[in-house]
Amino acid sequence: MTIANDTPISKLIRLAKRGDQTAFRALYERYGARLYRFFLAYGADADMADDLVNETFIRLWQHLDGYQERDRFEGYLFRIARNLLIDRQRQESRFLPLDDRPRQEKRISPEENAIQQENLADLHRALQKLKPDYRTVLILRFFYDYSPAQIAQVMERSEGAVRVLQHRALQALRKQIAQQSQEV
Amino acid sequence: MDALERVLRALEQGKSLEEALSELPPQEAERIRPEAEAAAWLYRQEPALDQAASSWQPHWERVQPHLQPRQAPAAQRPRPRRGWAWPQWQRAWQFAVAAMLAALVLLGGTWTAVSAQHALPGDWRYPIKRLLEDTQYYLSPDPASRAALEITFAQRRLEESEALLKQGKTKLAAQTLTVYQRHVQNALQWAQKTSLPPEEAQTLASQAQTQAQMLERLRYHLPPQERQAAQAGEEVAEQAAAFFRGHGRPPAHRPPAASATVTATPTPSPTGTITPTVTATATETVTPTETPLTTATGQSYQWQWQGEKGNGNGP
């Protein structure tokens, strides 16, 4: 069965729930990059982020029946990703490998690339010092433009709790940035 | 919306940090400046993140081997069948069948009961007819009603006997007449235990007299060997008629210590034993002239005076 590029997400999910792996592959290809970005922002290296993307989709396949159509699919995906991160972080600490930065394609000038590499390293260094919940809130709010209500769904918290978390996370991040500046 | 949220939205829309903070009162802007600076710093790192994320390549071959075949969604899987969880249409069907059966039983019962009213001895419905009569009898509240019922049932037996004779079933007709006699004897026994209203007593007397006449006619239609039953029945009917005529009669005058006991003591015969003992009281001096009465069947009925006549209330 072939899946058109413009097939609605809801249809892909319905097909995947019935066991259609072609539809599930389409979901993987549409959301893989966004998920990869999430893991990178969280502090994973390239290989780790890649593994985490694959593992998230394997978990999604197992828990696809738990998804309700009224929910935002990407939010459900991030919820699985966050739980996976929590499980992984208990097992190993392969985050923020500053000396093993993700290898990137050279599409920009070497100078620009160097700046961005440096920025990403700064980001990783700053976020790595924050609590996991702070990281999640900041990533979803500032890199995915999620509203506090949407973040609350992913984190299974109340919207008020998310606002408090966001405020504290920004304060903690500000301190980290200041410390990094002093170190430089 | 709080101040920080306003600044974050302004940054999200692409405004610079200073532009976003300038929308707030100076003191408020200074209070949230650290958080706003952190947010602006995050936005500045985003292009680096996008750049790094753009290198992602799908590796379906690493995912696909781990996908186990999925079962159909729970809603589409057939549910385990349970006795009480039949589909709606099956329950409706069951209800319809049960209703039809109930209706059939009711209609059948009603039809049987109605049609049994016309059943004759030998018919399969005849026991039902007798059962209904017994029920009616036991539901009767007092001796007077029971006496009247017995005379009514006796009338039915006569009619049945007549119908059987027309069908040529003479033996059954004769047997039915013996039952007739028992009804009349029972009526007399019940009448002895109560005081019948004069009108009712006269009605019963009239019915018994009519039955005696009927029996006289029937007797000639029976073969000689079966006539005995008709004769015995006729005599009992006449005796009952005489009793009822005297039973409810209002007293004109009361002679001292005059009571009458009617004792019918028939000899044992195939038609049954008749032993009504009637203590009759009368308001006038009655001298039975039929003492002793010997019937054609050899049964003798004796009127025995037992002291003073009563007041018509029986024993």
mmCIF file with all atom_site columns, N, CA and C in Angstrom, chain B residues 7-30:
data_model
loop_
_atom_site.group_PDB
_atom_site.id
_atom_site.type_symbol
_atom_site.label_atom_id
_atom_site.label_alt_id
_atom_site.label_comp_id
_atom_site.label_asym_id
_atom_site.label_entity_id
_atom_site.label_seq_id
_atom_site.pdbx_PDB_ins_code
_atom_site.Cartn_x
_atom_site.Cartn_y
_atom_site.Cartn_z
_atom_site.occupancy
_atom_site.B_iso_or_equiv
_atom_site.pdbx_formal_charge
_atom_site.auth_seq_id
_atom_site.auth_comp_id
_atom_site.auth_asym_id
_atom_site.auth_atom_id
_atom_site.pdbx_PDB_model_num
ATOM 1  N N  . VAL B 1 7  ? 5.941  39.330 27.879 1.00 0.00 ? 7  VAL B N  1
ATOM 2  C CA . VAL B 1 7  ? 7.275  39.494 27.272 1.00 0.00 ? 7  VAL B CA 1
ATOM 3  C C  . VAL B 1 7  ? 7.619  38.291 26.402 1.00 0.00 ? 7  VAL B C  1
ATOM 4  N N  . LEU B 1 8  ? 7.308  37.091 26.913 1.00 0.00 ? 8  LEU B N  1
ATOM 5  C CA . LEU B 1 8  ? 7.622  35.876 26.146 1.00 0.00 ? 8  LEU B CA 1
ATOM 6  C C  . LEU B 1 8  ? 6.878  35.871 24.820 1.00 0.00 ? 8  LEU B C  1
ATOM 7  N N  . ARG B 1 9  ? 5.640  36.315 24.844 1.00 0.00 ? 9  ARG B N  1
ATOM 8  C CA . ARG B 1 9  ? 4.875  36.346 23.591 1.00 0.00 ? 9  ARG B CA 1
ATOM 9  C C  . ARG B 1 9  ? 5.443  37.372 22.614 1.00 0.00 ? 9  ARG B C  1
ATOM 10 N N  . ALA B 1 10 ? 5.876  38.464 23.175 1.00 0.00 ? 10 ALA B N  1
ATOM 11 C CA . ALA B 1 10 ? 6.480  39.488 22.301 1.00 0.00 ? 10 ALA B CA 1
ATOM 12 C C  . ALA B 1 10 ? 7.766  38.953 21.664 1.00 0.00 ? 10 ALA B C  1
ATOM 13 N N  . LEU B 1 11 ? 8.567  38.240 22.459 1.00 0.00 ? 11 LEU B N  1
ATOM 14 C CA . LEU B 1 11 ? 9.794  37.634 21.913 1.00 0.00 ? 11 LEU B CA 1
ATOM 15 C C  . LEU B 1 11 ? 9.453  36.590 20.854 1.00 0.00 ? 11 LEU B C  1
ATOM 16 N N  . GLU B 1 12 ? 8.406  35.828 21.126 1.00 0.00 ? 12 GLU B N  1
ATOM 17 C CA . GLU B 1 12 ? 7.962  34.783 20.199 1.00 0.00 ? 12 GLU B CA 1
ATOM 18 C C  . GLU B 1 12 ? 7.566  35.385 18.851 1.00 0.00 ? 12 GLU B C  1
ATOM 19 N N  . GLN B 1 13 ? 7.028  36.613 18.920 1.00 0.00 ? 13 GLN B N  1
ATOM 20 C CA . GLN B 1 13 ? 6.609  37.281 17.679 1.00 0.00 ? 13 GLN B CA 1
ATOM 21 C C  . GLN B 1 13 ? 7.800  37.929 16.942 1.00 0.00 ? 13 GLN B C  1
ATOM 22 N N  . GLY B 1 14 ? 8.993  37.781 17.509 1.00 0.00 ? 14 GLY B N  1
ATOM 23 C CA . GLY B 1 14 ? 10.176 38.282 16.806 1.00 0.00 ? 14 GLY B CA 1
ATOM 24 C C  . GLY B 1 14 ? 10.689 39.615 17.314 1.00 0.00 ? 14 GLY B C  1
ATOM 25 N N  . LYS B 1 15 ? 10.088 40.142 18.359 1.00 0.00 ? 15 LYS B N  1
ATOM 26 C CA . LYS B 1 15 ? 10.565 41.419 18.894 1.00 0.00 ? 15 LYS B CA 1
ATOM 27 C C  . LYS B 1 15 ? 11.863 41.206 19.662 1.00 0.00 ? 15 LYS B C  1
ATOM 28 N N  . SER B 1 16 ? 12.652 42.261 19.750 1.00 0.00 ? 16 SER B N  1
ATOM 29 C CA . SER B 1 16 ? 13.897 42.177 20.513 1.00 0.00 ? 16 SER B CA 1
ATOM 30 C C  . SER B 1 16 ? 13.568 42.225 22.003 1.00 0.00 ? 16 SER B C  1
ATOM 31 N N  . LEU B 1 17 ? 14.580 41.910 22.795 1.00 0.00 ? 17 LEU B N  1
ATOM 32 C CA . LEU B 1 17 ? 14.368 41.900 24.240 1.00 0.00 ? 17 LEU B CA 1
ATOM 33 C C  . LEU B 1 17 ? 13.940 43.269 24.759 1.00 0.00 ? 17 LEU B C  1
ATOM 34 N N  . GLU B 1 18 ? 14.630 44.323 24.297 1.00 0.00 ? 18 GLU B N  1
ATOM 35 C CA . GLU B 1 18 ? 14.301 45.662 24.791 1.00 0.00 ? 18 GLU B CA 1
ATOM 36 C C  . GLU B 1 18 ? 12.914 46.094 24.346 1.00 0.00 ? 18 GLU B C  1
ATOM 37 N N  . GLU B 1 19 ? 12.558 45.739 23.101 1.00 0.00 ? 19 GLU B N  1
ATOM 38 C CA . GLU B 1 19 ? 11.207 46.084 22.626 1.00 0.00 ? 19 GLU B CA 1
ATOM 39 C C  . GLU B 1 19 ? 10.144 45.388 23.475 1.00 0.00 ? 19 GLU B C  1
ATOM 40 N N  . ALA B 1 20 ? 10.416 44.110 23.786 1.00 0.00 ? 20 ALA B N  1
ATOM 41 C CA . ALA B 1 20 ? 9.441  43.362 24.575 1.00 0.00 ? 20 ALA B CA 1
ATOM 42 C C  . ALA B 1 20 ? 9.311  43.942 25.978 1.00 0.00 ? 20 ALA B C  1
ATOM 43 N N  . LEU B 1 21 ? 10.452 44.318 26.567 1.00 0.00 ? 21 LEU B N  1
ATOM 44 C CA . LEU B 1 21 ? 10.395 44.849 27.933 1.00 0.00 ? 21 LEU B CA 1
ATOM 45 C C  . LEU B 1 21 ? 9.800  46.248 27.979 1.00 0.00 ? 21 LEU B C  1
ATOM 46 N N  . SER B 1 22 ? 9.927  46.972 26.888 1.00 0.00 ? 22 SER B N  1
ATOM 47 C CA . SER B 1 22 ? 9.411  48.355 26.879 1.00 0.00 ? 22 SER B CA 1
ATOM 48 C C  . SER B 1 22 ? 7.881  48.394 26.929 1.00 0.00 ? 22 SER B C  1
ATOM 49 N N  . GLU B 1 23 ? 7.263  47.263 26.677 1.00 0.00 ? 23 GLU B N  1
ATOM 50 C CA . GLU B 1 23 ? 5.789  47.234 26.747 1.00 0.00 ? 23 GLU B CA 1
ATOM 51 C C  . GLU B 1 23 ? 5.302  47.181 28.190 1.00 0.00 ? 23 GLU B C  1
ATOM 52 N N  . LEU B 1 24 ? 6.246  47.018 29.122 1.00 0.00 ? 24 LEU B N  1
ATOM 53 C CA . LEU B 1 24 ? 5.859  46.918 30.537 1.00 0.00 ? 24 LEU B CA 1
ATOM 54 C C  . LEU B 1 24 ? 6.265  48.197 31.271 1.00 0.00 ? 24 LEU B C  1
ATOM 55 N N  . PRO B 1 25 ? 5.630  48.482 32.423 1.00 0.00 ? 25 PRO B N  1
ATOM 56 C CA . PRO B 1 25 ? 6.103  49.573 33.269 1.00 0.00 ? 25 PRO B CA 1
ATOM 57 C C  . PRO B 1 25 ? 7.555  49.313 33.663 1.00 0.00 ? 25 PRO B C  1
ATOM 58 N N  . PRO B 1 26 ? 8.387  50.371 33.780 1.00 0.00 ? 26 PRO B N  1
ATOM 59 C CA . PRO B 1 26 ? 9.841  50.189 34.022 1.00 0.00 ? 26 PRO B CA 1
ATOM 60 C C  . PRO B 1 26 ? 10.161 49.266 35.187 1.00 0.00 ? 26 PRO B C  1
ATOM 61 N N  . GLN B 1 27 ? 9.462  49.456 36.303 1.00 0.00 ? 27 GLN B N  1
ATOM 62 C CA . GLN B 1 27 ? 9.777  48.622 37.475 1.00 0.00 ? 27 GLN B CA 1
ATOM 63 C C  . GLN B 1 27 ? 9.473  47.152 37.204 1.00 0.00 ? 27 GLN B C  1
ATOM 64 N N  . GLU B 1 28 ? 8.356  46.922 36.541 1.00 0.00 ? 28 GLU B N  1
ATOM 65 C CA . GLU B 1 28 ? 7.940  45.554 36.217 1.00 0.00 ? 28 GLU B CA 1
ATOM 66 C C  . GLU B 1 28 ? 8.924  44.934 35.234 1.00 0.00 ? 28 GLU B C  1
ATOM 67 N N  . ALA B 1 29 ? 9.380  45.739 34.286 1.00 0.00 ? 29 ALA B N  1
ATOM 68 C CA . ALA B 1 29 ? 10.334 45.255 33.277 1.00 0.00 ? 29 ALA B CA 1
ATOM 69 C C  . ALA B 1 29 ? 11.644 44.860 33.926 1.00 0.00 ? 29 ALA B C  1
ATOM 70 N N  . GLU B 1 30 ? 12.091 45.662 34.885 1.00 0.00 ? 30 GLU B N  1
ATOM 71 C CA . GLU B 1 30 ? 13.350 45.334 35.561 1.00 0.00 ? 30 GLU B CA 1
ATOM 72 C C  . GLU B 1 30 ? 13.223 44.081 36.418 1.00 0.00 ? 30 GLU B C  1
#
